[in-house]
Structures are given as structure tokens and as C-alpha cells.
mmCIF file of C-alpha atoms in Angstrom:
data_model
loop_
_atom_site.group_PDB
_atom_site.id
_atom_site.type_symbol
_atom_site.label_atom_id
_atom_site.label_comp_id
_atom_site.label_asym_id
_atom_site.label_seq_id
_atom_site.Cartn_x
_atom_site.Cartn_y
_atom_site.Cartn_z
ATOM 1 C CA MET K 27 0.000 0.000 0.000
ATOM 2 C CA SER K 28 1.347 3.458 -0.912
ATOM 3 C CA SER K 29 2.113 5.977 1.809
ATOM 4 C CA ARG K 30 -0.729 8.180 0.561
ATOM 5 C CA ARG K 31 -3.268 5.355 0.838
ATOM 6 C CA LYS K 32 -1.986 4.494 4.283
ATOM 7 C CA ALA K 33 -2.428 8.128 5.344
ATOM 8 C CA ASP K 34 -6.000 8.206 3.957
ATOM 9 C CA ALA K 35 -6.880 4.975 5.753
ATOM 10 C CA SER K 36 -5.397 6.289 8.996
ATOM 11 C CA SER K 37 -7.414 9.501 8.641
ATOM 12 C CA LEU K 38 -10.630 7.505 8.188
ATOM 13 C CA VAL K 39 -9.906 5.412 11.273
ATOM 14 C CA LEU K 40 -9.149 8.548 13.279
ATOM 15 C CA ALA K 41 -12.327 10.246 12.002
ATOM 16 C CA ALA K 42 -14.410 7.200 12.901
ATOM 17 C CA ALA K 43 -12.983 7.248 16.419
ATOM 18 C CA GLU K 44 -13.709 10.948 16.880
ATOM 19 C CA VAL K 45 -17.312 10.908 15.563
ATOM 20 C CA ASP K 46 -20.149 9.852 17.814
ATOM 21 C CA ALA K 47 -21.876 6.880 16.145
ATOM 22 C CA VAL K 48 -25.415 8.128 16.860
ATOM 23 C CA ASP K 49 -24.732 11.660 15.604
ATOM 24 C CA TYR K 50 -23.030 10.320 12.489
ATOM 25 C CA GLY K 51 -25.946 7.969 11.786
ATOM 26 C CA GLU K 52 -28.361 10.897 12.009
ATOM 27 C CA LEU K 53 -26.185 12.980 9.676
ATOM 28 C CA LEU K 54 -26.005 10.146 7.150
ATOM 29 C CA ASP K 55 -29.797 9.677 7.251
ATOM 30 C CA VAL K 56 -30.393 13.409 6.700
ATOM 31 C CA ILE K 57 -28.073 13.538 3.696
ATOM 32 C CA ARG K 58 -29.550 10.362 2.214
ATOM 33 C CA GLY K 59 -33.026 11.856 2.584
ATOM 34 C CA ARG K 60 -31.968 15.103 0.895
ATOM 35 C CA ILE K 61 -30.426 13.210 -2.036
ATOM 36 C CA ARG K 62 -33.499 11.034 -2.527
ATOM 37 C CA GLU K 63 -35.798 14.064 -2.285
ATOM 38 C CA ALA K 64 -33.724 15.888 -4.900
ATOM 39 C CA GLN K 65 -33.791 12.826 -7.162
ATOM 40 C CA PHE K 66 -37.569 12.582 -6.829
ATOM 41 C CA ASN K 67 -38.093 16.305 -7.454
ATOM 42 C CA ALA K 68 -35.844 16.125 -10.523
ATOM 43 C CA ALA K 69 -37.802 13.167 -11.885
ATOM 44 C CA VAL K 70 -41.108 14.997 -11.310
ATOM 45 C CA ALA K 71 -39.781 18.109 -13.053
ATOM 46 C CA VAL K 72 -38.521 16.095 -16.041
ATOM 47 C CA ASN K 73 -41.860 14.307 -16.326
ATOM 48 C CA ARG K 74 -43.798 17.584 -16.166
ATOM 49 C CA GLU K 75 -41.676 19.152 -18.915
ATOM 50 C CA LEU K 76 -42.098 16.057 -21.090
ATOM 51 C CA VAL K 77 -45.886 16.117 -20.701
ATOM 52 C CA VAL K 78 -45.964 19.870 -21.387
ATOM 53 C CA LEU K 79 -43.812 19.318 -24.499
ATOM 54 C CA TYR K 80 -46.263 16.694 -25.748
ATOM 55 C CA TRP K 81 -49.147 19.121 -25.139
ATOM 56 C CA GLN K 82 -47.339 21.855 -27.090
ATOM 57 C CA ILE K 83 -46.601 19.497 -29.992
ATOM 58 C CA GLY K 84 -50.217 18.364 -30.062
ATOM 59 C CA HIS K 85 -51.465 21.948 -29.814
ATOM 60 C CA GLU K 86 -49.372 23.006 -32.829
ATOM 61 C CA ILE K 87 -50.663 20.074 -34.857
ATOM 62 C CA LEU K 88 -54.241 20.804 -33.819
ATOM 63 C CA ILE K 89 -54.277 24.506 -34.664
ATOM 64 C CA ARG K 90 -52.498 23.945 -38.004
ATOM 65 C CA GLN K 91 -54.984 21.257 -38.976
ATOM 66 C CA GLN K 92 -57.888 23.490 -38.011
ATOM 67 C CA ALA K 93 -56.464 26.532 -39.814
ATOM 68 C CA SER K 94 -55.290 24.784 -42.988
ATOM 69 C CA GLY K 95 -57.697 21.884 -43.222
ATOM 70 C CA TRP K 96 -54.914 19.303 -43.103
ATOM 71 C CA GLY K 97 -55.935 15.684 -42.607
ATOM 72 C CA GLY K 98 -54.366 12.895 -40.609
ATOM 73 C CA ARG K 99 -51.603 12.289 -43.136
ATOM 74 C CA VAL K 100 -49.688 15.278 -41.794
ATOM 75 C CA VAL K 101 -49.172 13.413 -38.504
ATOM 76 C CA GLU K 102 -47.661 10.462 -40.324
ATOM 77 C CA ARG K 103 -45.342 12.768 -42.296
ATOM 78 C CA LEU K 104 -44.306 14.608 -39.135
ATOM 79 C CA GLY K 105 -43.436 11.291 -37.516
ATOM 80 C CA VAL K 106 -41.129 10.363 -40.392
ATOM 81 C CA ASP K 107 -39.422 13.765 -40.568
ATOM 82 C CA LEU K 108 -39.011 14.201 -36.807
ATOM 83 C CA ARG K 109 -37.554 10.734 -36.304
ATOM 84 C CA ARG K 110 -35.115 11.407 -39.119
ATOM 85 C CA GLU K 111 -34.064 14.652 -37.411
ATOM 86 C CA PHE K 112 -34.041 13.190 -33.874
ATOM 87 C CA PRO K 113 -33.266 9.472 -34.241
ATOM 88 C CA ASP K 114 -32.442 9.020 -30.541
ATOM 89 C CA VAL K 115 -35.605 10.669 -29.230
ATOM 90 C CA ARG K 116 -38.511 8.376 -28.472
ATOM 91 C CA GLY K 117 -42.135 9.450 -28.528
ATOM 92 C CA LEU K 118 -42.141 10.791 -32.107
ATOM 93 C CA SER K 119 -43.980 7.931 -33.773
ATOM 94 C CA ARG K 120 -47.230 8.500 -35.623
ATOM 95 C CA THR K 121 -49.126 6.790 -32.784
ATOM 96 C CA ASN K 122 -47.683 9.016 -30.089
ATOM 97 C CA LEU K 123 -48.061 12.185 -32.158
ATOM 98 C CA SER K 124 -51.725 11.281 -32.559
ATOM 99 C CA TYR K 125 -51.918 11.005 -28.761
ATOM 100 C CA THR K 126 -50.331 14.454 -28.392
ATOM 101 C CA ARG K 127 -53.016 15.919 -30.661
ATOM 102 C CA ALA K 128 -55.776 14.196 -28.667
ATOM 103 C CA PHE K 129 -54.101 15.383 -25.451
ATOM 104 C CA ALA K 130 -54.161 19.024 -26.563
ATOM 105 C CA ALA K 131 -57.798 18.689 -27.611
ATOM 106 C CA ALA K 132 -58.715 17.090 -24.271
ATOM 107 C CA TYR K 133 -57.037 19.878 -22.239
ATOM 108 C CA PRO K 134 -57.410 23.163 -24.155
ATOM 109 C CA ASP K 135 -55.761 25.169 -21.343
ATOM 110 C CA GLU K 136 -51.998 24.668 -20.956
ATOM 111 C CA THR K 137 -52.192 25.933 -17.370
ATOM 112 C CA ILE K 138 -53.999 22.839 -16.119
ATOM 113 C CA VAL K 139 -51.378 20.673 -17.824
ATOM 114 C CA ARG K 140 -48.547 22.483 -16.050
ATOM 115 C CA GLN K 141 -50.254 22.627 -12.660
ATOM 116 C CA LEU K 142 -51.951 19.215 -12.471
ATOM 117 C CA VAL K 143 -51.961 16.835 -15.435
ATOM 118 C CA GLY K 144 -48.192 17.104 -15.852
ATOM 119 C CA GLN K 145 -47.748 15.512 -12.432
ATOM 120 C CA ILE K 146 -48.631 12.039 -13.754
ATOM 121 C CA PRO K 147 -46.614 10.020 -16.306
ATOM 122 C CA TRP K 148 -47.404 10.190 -19.999
ATOM 123 C CA GLY K 149 -48.427 6.524 -20.023
ATOM 124 C CA HIS K 150 -51.110 7.299 -17.417
ATOM 125 C CA ASN K 151 -52.336 10.186 -19.543
ATOM 126 C CA THR K 152 -52.715 7.991 -22.627
ATOM 127 C CA VAL K 153 -54.831 5.580 -20.557
ATOM 128 C CA LEU K 154 -57.159 8.434 -19.618
ATOM 129 C CA LEU K 155 -57.338 9.592 -23.237
ATOM 130 C CA ASP K 156 -58.411 6.092 -24.268
ATOM 131 C CA LYS K 157 -60.802 5.284 -21.443
ATOM 132 C CA ALA K 158 -62.131 8.493 -19.822
ATOM 133 C CA HIS K 159 -64.167 10.659 -22.159
ATOM 134 C CA GLU K 160 -65.209 13.647 -20.032
ATOM 135 C CA LEU K 161 -62.885 16.373 -18.716
ATOM 136 C CA ASP K 162 -64.220 16.189 -15.142
ATOM 137 C CA GLU K 163 -63.716 12.424 -15.093
ATOM 138 C CA ARG K 164 -60.132 12.671 -16.376
ATOM 139 C CA ILE K 165 -59.275 15.386 -13.847
ATOM 140 C CA TRP K 166 -60.744 13.268 -11.039
ATOM 141 C CA TYR K 167 -58.576 10.297 -11.992
ATOM 142 C CA VAL K 168 -55.490 12.506 -12.315
ATOM 143 C CA ARG K 169 -56.032 13.728 -8.746
ATOM 144 C CA GLN K 170 -56.403 10.135 -7.538
ATOM 145 C CA VAL K 171 -53.126 9.123 -9.206
ATOM 146 C CA VAL K 172 -51.327 12.107 -7.669
ATOM 147 C CA GLU K 173 -52.763 11.461 -4.204
ATOM 148 C CA HIS K 174 -52.448 7.675 -4.101
ATOM 149 C CA GLY K 175 -49.534 6.964 -6.455
ATOM 150 C CA TRP K 176 -51.458 4.476 -8.606
ATOM 151 C CA SER K 177 -49.445 2.515 -11.129
ATOM 152 C CA ARG K 178 -50.634 2.476 -14.731
ATOM 153 C CA ASN K 179 -52.116 -1.007 -14.261
ATOM 154 C CA VAL K 180 -54.068 0.029 -11.173
ATOM 155 C CA LEU K 181 -55.347 3.109 -13.008
ATOM 156 C CA ILE K 182 -56.574 0.911 -15.881
ATOM 157 C CA HIS K 183 -58.402 -1.341 -13.440
ATOM 158 C CA GLN K 184 -60.034 1.564 -11.606
ATOM 159 C CA VAL K 185 -61.198 3.273 -14.810
ATOM 160 C CA GLU K 186 -62.558 0.047 -16.289
ATOM 161 C CA SER K 187 -64.454 -0.689 -13.067
ATOM 162 C CA GLY K 188 -66.134 2.747 -13.262
ATOM 163 C CA LEU K 189 -64.704 4.034 -9.984
ATOM 164 C CA TYR K 190 -65.476 7.666 -10.878
ATOM 165 C CA GLU K 191 -69.193 6.940 -11.254
ATOM 166 C CA ARG K 192 -69.311 4.761 -8.117
ATOM 167 C CA SER K 193 -67.295 6.911 -5.715
ATOM 168 C CA GLY K 194 -69.347 8.645 -3.023
ATOM 169 C CA GLN K 195 -72.641 7.098 -4.200
ATOM 170 C CA ALA K 196 -73.552 5.053 -1.109
ATOM 171 C CA VAL K 197 -76.621 6.055 0.913
ATOM 172 C CA THR K 198 -75.307 7.562 4.163
ATOM 173 C CA ASN K 199 -76.281 9.721 7.119
ATOM 174 C CA PHE K 200 -72.795 11.296 7.295
ATOM 175 C CA GLY K 201 -74.081 14.822 6.671
ATOM 176 C CA ARG K 202 -76.034 14.632 9.922
ATOM 177 C CA THR K 203 -73.762 12.462 12.093
ATOM 178 C CA LEU K 204 -70.302 13.816 11.226
ATOM 179 C CA PRO K 205 -68.811 17.334 11.341
ATOM 180 C CA ALA K 206 -68.814 19.115 7.979
ATOM 181 C CA SER K 207 -65.020 18.900 7.778
ATOM 182 C CA GLN K 208 -65.209 15.100 7.985
ATOM 183 C CA SER K 209 -68.438 14.186 6.209
ATOM 184 C CA ASP K 210 -67.236 14.914 2.658
ATOM 185 C CA LEU K 211 -64.119 12.774 3.129
ATOM 186 C CA ALA K 212 -66.171 9.974 4.630
ATOM 187 C CA VAL K 213 -68.714 10.091 1.795
ATOM 188 C CA GLU K 214 -65.916 9.802 -0.775
ATOM 189 C CA LEU K 215 -64.638 6.801 1.162
ATOM 190 C CA LEU K 216 -67.677 4.690 0.211
ATOM 191 C CA LYS K 217 -68.764 3.522 -3.244
ATOM 192 C CA ASP K 218 -71.952 2.145 -4.689
ATOM 193 C CA PRO K 219 -71.923 -0.460 -6.041
ATOM 194 C CA TYR K 220 -68.782 -2.353 -5.029
ATOM 195 C CA HIS K 221 -67.481 -4.687 -7.712
ATOM 196 C CA PHE K 222 -66.482 -8.150 -6.501
ATOM 197 C CA SER K 223 -65.742 -9.405 -9.991
ATOM 198 C CA PHE K 224 -62.706 -11.246 -8.621
ATOM 199 C CA LEU K 225 -65.100 -13.783 -7.009
ATOM 200 C CA PRO K 226 -66.249 -16.077 -9.851
ATOM 201 C CA GLY K 227 -69.286 -18.206 -9.151
ATOM 202 C CA ALA K 228 -70.178 -16.293 -5.977
ATOM 203 C CA SER K 229 -73.846 -15.612 -6.761
ATOM 204 C CA ALA K 230 -75.119 -18.537 -4.646
ATOM 205 C CA MET K 231 -72.865 -17.922 -1.615
ATOM 206 C CA GLU K 232 -74.123 -17.581 1.931
ATOM 207 C CA GLU K 233 -72.835 -14.659 4.011
ATOM 208 C CA ARG K 234 -70.032 -16.572 5.745
ATOM 209 C CA GLU K 235 -68.964 -18.084 2.401
ATOM 210 C CA LEU K 236 -68.871 -14.616 0.853
ATOM 211 C CA GLU K 237 -66.818 -13.362 3.790
ATOM 212 C CA ARG K 238 -64.332 -16.228 3.457
ATOM 213 C CA ALA K 239 -64.083 -15.676 -0.305
ATOM 214 C CA LEU K 240 -63.320 -11.972 0.177
ATOM 215 C CA LEU K 241 -60.633 -12.806 2.726
ATOM 216 C CA ALA K 242 -59.143 -15.388 0.346
ATOM 217 C CA HIS K 243 -58.802 -12.570 -2.192
ATOM 218 C CA VAL K 244 -57.957 -9.913 0.371
ATOM 219 C CA ARG K 245 -55.532 -8.037 -1.880
ATOM 220 C CA SER K 246 -58.163 -7.573 -4.579
ATOM 221 C CA PHE K 247 -60.762 -6.777 -1.909
ATOM 222 C CA LEU K 248 -58.593 -4.037 -0.395
ATOM 223 C CA LEU K 249 -57.978 -2.588 -3.853
ATOM 224 C CA GLU K 250 -61.739 -2.383 -4.418
ATOM 225 C CA LEU K 251 -62.324 -0.809 -0.990
ATOM 226 C CA GLY K 252 -59.756 1.884 -1.778
ATOM 227 C CA VAL K 253 -56.542 3.352 -0.428
ATOM 228 C CA GLY K 254 -56.035 3.527 3.326
ATOM 229 C CA PHE K 255 -57.920 0.442 4.519
ATOM 230 C CA ALA K 256 -56.118 -1.981 6.833
ATOM 231 C CA LEU K 257 -57.788 -5.251 7.801
ATOM 232 C CA VAL K 258 -58.161 -5.653 11.570
ATOM 233 C CA GLY K 259 -60.052 -8.942 11.588
ATOM 234 C CA SER K 260 -63.016 -11.046 10.510
ATOM 235 C CA GLN K 261 -65.779 -12.240 12.822
ATOM 236 C CA TYR K 262 -64.405 -9.676 15.267
ATOM 237 C CA ARG K 263 -65.788 -10.394 18.728
ATOM 238 C CA LEU K 264 -67.503 -7.706 20.782
ATOM 239 C CA GLU K 265 -68.719 -8.491 24.304
ATOM 240 C CA VAL K 266 -71.691 -6.450 25.453
ATOM 241 C CA GLY K 267 -73.678 -7.196 28.626
ATOM 242 C CA GLY K 268 -72.042 -10.572 29.021
ATOM 243 C CA GLN K 269 -73.014 -11.662 25.490
ATOM 244 C CA ASP K 270 -70.796 -12.119 22.432
ATOM 245 C CA TYR K 271 -71.480 -10.394 19.125
ATOM 246 C CA TYR K 272 -69.440 -10.748 15.950
ATOM 247 C CA LEU K 273 -68.646 -8.207 13.233
ATOM 248 C CA ASP K 274 -68.263 -9.714 9.757
ATOM 249 C CA LEU K 275 -65.241 -7.572 8.890
ATOM 250 C CA LEU K 276 -63.419 -4.810 10.753
ATOM 251 C CA PHE K 277 -61.008 -2.381 9.104
ATOM 252 C CA TYR K 278 -59.057 0.661 10.197
ATOM 253 C CA HIS K 279 -58.782 3.596 7.804
ATOM 254 C CA ILE K 280 -55.358 5.135 8.264
ATOM 255 C CA LYS K 281 -56.050 8.542 6.697
ATOM 256 C CA LEU K 282 -59.387 9.087 8.433
ATOM 257 C CA GLN K 283 -58.103 7.541 11.685
ATOM 258 C CA ARG K 284 -61.264 5.603 12.394
ATOM 259 C CA TYR K 285 -62.526 2.018 12.423
ATOM 260 C CA VAL K 286 -64.784 0.883 9.596
ATOM 261 C CA ALA K 287 -67.149 -2.001 10.358
ATOM 262 C CA VAL K 288 -68.563 -3.978 7.420
ATOM 263 C CA ASP K 289 -71.690 -6.128 7.628
ATOM 264 C CA LEU K 290 -72.228 -8.444 4.626
ATOM 265 C CA LYS K 291 -75.741 -9.376 3.476
ATOM 266 C CA VAL K 292 -76.411 -11.700 0.556
ATOM 267 C CA GLY K 293 -79.983 -10.438 0.141
ATOM 268 C CA ALA K 294 -81.765 -7.108 -0.063
ATOM 269 C CA PHE K 295 -81.257 -4.388 2.550
ATOM 270 C CA LYS K 296 -83.684 -4.436 5.486
ATOM 271 C CA PRO K 297 -84.241 -1.515 7.889
ATOM 272 C CA GLU K 298 -83.242 -3.593 10.907
ATOM 273 C CA TYR K 299 -79.701 -3.903 9.496
ATOM 274 C CA ALA K 300 -79.166 -0.190 10.258
ATOM 275 C CA GLY K 301 -80.113 -0.660 13.916
ATOM 276 C CA LYS K 302 -77.801 -3.648 14.229
ATOM 277 C CA MET K 303 -74.871 -1.680 12.759
ATOM 278 C CA ASN K 304 -75.648 1.262 15.051
ATOM 279 C CA PHE K 305 -75.333 -1.138 18.000
ATOM 280 C CA TYR K 306 -71.980 -2.466 16.696
ATOM 281 C CA LEU K 307 -70.575 1.040 16.267
ATOM 282 C CA SER K 308 -71.552 2.092 19.784
ATOM 283 C CA ALA K 309 -69.761 -0.963 21.146
ATOM 284 C CA LEU K 310 -66.707 -0.371 18.930
ATOM 285 C CA ASP K 311 -66.315 3.229 20.044
ATOM 286 C CA GLU K 312 -66.689 2.244 23.675
ATOM 287 C CA GLN K 313 -64.245 -0.660 23.561
ATOM 288 C CA LEU K 314 -61.668 0.133 20.843
ATOM 289 C CA ARG K 315 -61.638 3.842 20.106
ATOM 290 C CA LYS K 316 -58.662 5.634 21.655
ATOM 291 C CA GLY K 317 -57.660 9.252 22.275
ATOM 292 C CA THR K 318 -57.535 11.146 18.975
ATOM 293 C CA GLN K 319 -59.277 8.467 16.888
ATOM 294 C CA GLU K 320 -62.469 9.548 15.145
ATOM 295 C CA PRO K 321 -65.869 7.845 15.618
ATOM 296 C CA SER K 322 -66.235 4.527 13.812
ATOM 297 C CA ILE K 323 -68.124 4.211 10.516
ATOM 298 C CA GLY K 324 -70.394 1.347 9.499
ATOM 299 C CA LEU K 325 -70.942 -0.027 5.988
ATOM 300 C CA VAL K 326 -73.801 -2.412 5.278
ATOM 301 C CA LEU K 327 -73.012 -4.221 2.017
ATOM 302 C CA CYS K 328 -76.053 -5.861 0.429
ATOM 303 C CA LYS K 329 -76.794 -7.724 -2.768
ATOM 304 C CA GLU K 330 -79.376 -5.033 -3.470
ATOM 305 C CA ARG K 331 -80.857 -2.030 -1.731
ATOM 306 C CA ASN K 332 -83.763 0.334 -2.203
ATOM 307 C CA ARG K 333 -82.437 3.886 -1.823
ATOM 308 C CA VAL K 334 -85.621 5.250 -0.238
ATOM 309 C CA VAL K 335 -85.819 2.406 2.293
ATOM 310 C CA ALA K 336 -82.137 2.906 3.180
ATOM 311 C CA GLU K 337 -82.603 6.659 3.643
ATOM 312 C CA TYR K 338 -85.586 6.146 5.952
ATOM 313 C CA ALA K 339 -83.726 3.482 7.944
ATOM 314 C CA LEU K 340 -80.793 5.830 8.588
ATOM 315 C CA ARG K 341 -82.799 8.906 9.626
ATOM 316 C CA GLY K 342 -82.989 8.136 13.338
ATOM 317 C CA ILE K 343 -79.529 6.570 13.580
ATOM 318 C CA SER K 344 -76.967 8.406 15.732
ATOM 319 C CA ASN K 345 -73.788 6.749 14.379
ATOM 320 C CA PRO K 346 -72.389 7.307 10.858
ATOM 321 C CA ILE K 347 -73.535 4.462 8.581
ATOM 322 C CA GLY K 348 -73.509 3.872 4.838
ATOM 323 C CA VAL K 349 -75.510 1.368 2.789
ATOM 324 C CA ALA K 350 -74.245 0.128 -0.567
ATOM 325 C CA GLU K 351 -74.722 -2.702 -3.027
ATOM 326 C CA TYR K 352 -72.110 -5.091 -4.303
ATOM 327 C CA ARG K 353 -71.869 -6.668 -7.745
ATOM 328 C CA LEU K 354 -70.511 -10.103 -8.532
ATOM 329 C CA THR K 355 -69.204 -11.176 -11.930
ATOM 330 C CA ASP K 356 -72.550 -12.713 -12.887
ATOM 331 C CA ASP K 357 -74.363 -9.448 -12.070
ATOM 332 C CA LEU K 358 -72.199 -7.215 -14.261
ATOM 333 C CA PRO K 359 -73.096 -6.242 -17.849
ATOM 334 C CA ALA K 360 -71.457 -8.496 -20.436
ATOM 335 C CA GLN K 361 -69.238 -5.709 -21.773
ATOM 336 C CA LEU K 362 -67.968 -4.802 -18.302
ATOM 337 C CA ARG K 363 -67.350 -8.472 -17.464
ATOM 338 C CA ALA K 364 -65.190 -8.698 -20.572
ATOM 339 C CA ASP K 365 -63.263 -5.525 -19.723
ATOM 340 C CA LEU K 366 -62.489 -6.375 -16.094
ATOM 341 C CA PRO K 367 -59.353 -8.435 -15.456
ATOM 342 C CA SER K 368 -59.481 -11.887 -13.905
ATOM 343 C CA THR K 369 -58.152 -12.494 -10.404
ATOM 344 C CA GLU K 370 -54.944 -13.910 -11.862
ATOM 345 C CA GLN K 371 -54.491 -10.955 -14.227
ATOM 346 C CA LEU K 372 -55.164 -8.431 -11.468
ATOM 347 C CA GLU K 373 -52.705 -10.018 -9.052
ATOM 348 C CA SER K 374 -50.112 -10.280 -11.834
ATOM 349 C CA GLU K 375 -50.562 -6.605 -12.732
ATOM 350 C CA LEU K 376 -50.321 -5.489 -9.104
ATOM 351 C CA ALA K 377 -47.080 -7.428 -8.734
ATOM 352 C CA ALA K 378 -45.580 -5.943 -11.911
ATOM 353 C CA PRO K 379 -42.664 -3.495 -11.400
ATOM 354 C CA GLU K 380 -43.386 0.188 -11.804
ATOM 355 C CA ASN K 381 -41.030 0.577 -14.744
ATOM 356 C CA GLY K 382 -43.484 -1.492 -16.723
ATOM 357 C CA ASP K 383 -45.543 1.696 -16.949
ATOM 358 C CA SER K 384 -43.251 3.142 -19.576
ATOM 359 C CA ALA K 385 -42.447 0.098 -21.628
ATOM 360 C CA SER K 386 -43.747 1.581 -24.879
ATOM 361 C CA GLU K 387 -41.148 3.367 -26.921
ATOM 362 C CA ASP K 388 -43.866 5.737 -28.071
ATOM 363 C CA VAL K 389 -44.014 7.469 -24.697
ATOM 364 C CA LEU K 390 -40.385 7.775 -23.631
ATOM 365 C CA PRO K 391 -37.902 10.602 -24.080
ATOM 366 C CA ALA K 392 -34.331 9.828 -25.030
ATOM 367 C CA ALA K 393 -32.304 8.397 -22.183
#
């Protein structure tokens, strides 16, 4: 070893002896965090500029076509000429240039692209162009991707299952039983109907069989419930007045900081189900709720429900309860059954690495 290397090694040993291990560990963690934050911010900035560039390209194509009456052949010619000029730049194919034009038409205002839509990857945006046809719907899904970090595959599943139309549609009494600051969030928490398309052949199941089937597919079940749900237990025991009572399913919602009790019914909703859930929630709050946790919420999931009957049943209830339907594969329209992935496909997609989102060469910038 050279004298210089020996001196460097000696300096490192001396430095290690002089530095407190705990303080050094904290310093290293801080610097690591700063580096990772900078890497993330850089990636977000690059993505935003790429999406804005695609919008600007599409906008130029759109206004020239409108002004000069050019047809679709100009996009094909642009693809050839641009790839000749920029052979190392991906995303200049005819297919992707057509997406840029559709993107500019879908979002006429560049401001919303810079402030919101540019926060999600281009591959996510092409999914929304293909599958979401109204501006409000696309914006809603963009916000969900930003908030929850959905992969492209999860986004596809949520759009194809009609999450936008189902979100916040359950019959509830939240407006009366929860503070205004909490009721809107709680309403958005529940859907109607829930799609249990990952349970083939479930139409003849009894309630316990349905419960066991949902637990056997718990990953798909949690995905359908939404972000933030953590399973606490099934057939959760509550002791009241020396008697045992059992909740079908008990969850904890991390963001809302409250328990969510689920009662499964394989038939139509009956008014007495609301009273039973009210009883469960009172017991839950008395026995499980701690300190800063919010009051528990109940969800009665039925094969079918009459909205008017559900509204009447909830009027005199003091605890926050929602009533919603669920749909099995056999209950879904034929077209939706064909569009929804199988259990195996869904689990495979959820396990796929994130970099699979940008596998198409049509949507990538040059490395």
C-alpha cells in the first residue's frame, strides 16, 4: 500500500474514532433523505416538462390542422421527418403524435397541464385519453393518481371498473352524524356499487362463504375498498352485557383515523340492518376507540338495496352508517365483465414493477 493510501486509511480510522456513532448515523440519514428528495423532485420536473412538451406538440398540430384543413396524413409525415431529425428521441412515432393531438384537444388550457396533469406520467395520460371521455372524469382520476400513487395497471383497473361513477354514491347519514369537515371525506370513502368481480361463481354464496371468499382474495378486496384500509379482523368479537357479538369484517382507515365495520348481506337491505350496525358502532367506540381516533363508521353491504328504504332506515340513527350494493361477476353487464381483469391478471398486474408503466417506446424521451 502506498504511503498516501496508508495516510487516507489512517485519517478515516481517526475520524471514525472521533465521531459519535449516533450523531453520524443521524447525519447520514439526513443527507440520504436530501439526495433522494432531490432525485424525486428532478424526476417529477422532467416528467412535467415532457408532458408539457407533448401538449405543445399536439397543440401546434391541432391549430395547423384546423387553420389549414390538413388531414391525418400530416401526422404520419411529421413522424417520419421528426424521427429522421431526432433518431435518438422516443415518442415521435405517428401513434404518439396522434396522442399528443388528442391530449391538446382534451385539455385546451396549458395551465392545467402544467399545474396538475403534468404531475402524472405520460403513459397514465394515454390511458385516460383512451378510457375516460369527459374532462371532469379525467381530472378526477389525475387527482387520484397524484394522491395515491397508482401505477398504470391500477389506473386501468379503476377506470374500467367505473370508480369515478361509483365513488361517493352510497346512501349515508354522514351529513347529519359527522362534522362538515369530515363528512365529505367519509362520503368519498364509500362507493356504490362495489365490484367483486374477482369472485367467480359467488352468486349462490351464503354470508359466511362470501366473507371467506373476500378474505381469500384480500388483496383484490382491499384494492376495491380503496386506499387507506387496513384489515383488523373477521368475525371480530364484541362483548356487550355478558353476550358475544361478531362483526363480519373490521377495518381501520389510516387517513381518516377511524374504524370501519362492514356487515355483509347476501340479500336485499332491510331496515333492521341499520339498527344492528348502530349497536356495533356504539360498542366499537366504547371498547376500541382511543384518544384522537375519530368515531367509527359502518358499511352495510347488500346484494341489493332500495335507496328510499335505506334513507328512511338511517334517519334516526346516531352513528355514521352507509348502505351500498355489491356486484358479482354474474351481475355485471357483459361488456364490463369482458373488460375487467381476472383475479390472476389483477394479481399479476399489481405485482408488476413500476417501470413497466413506460415500456412503450412511443411514450419515452431519449435516455
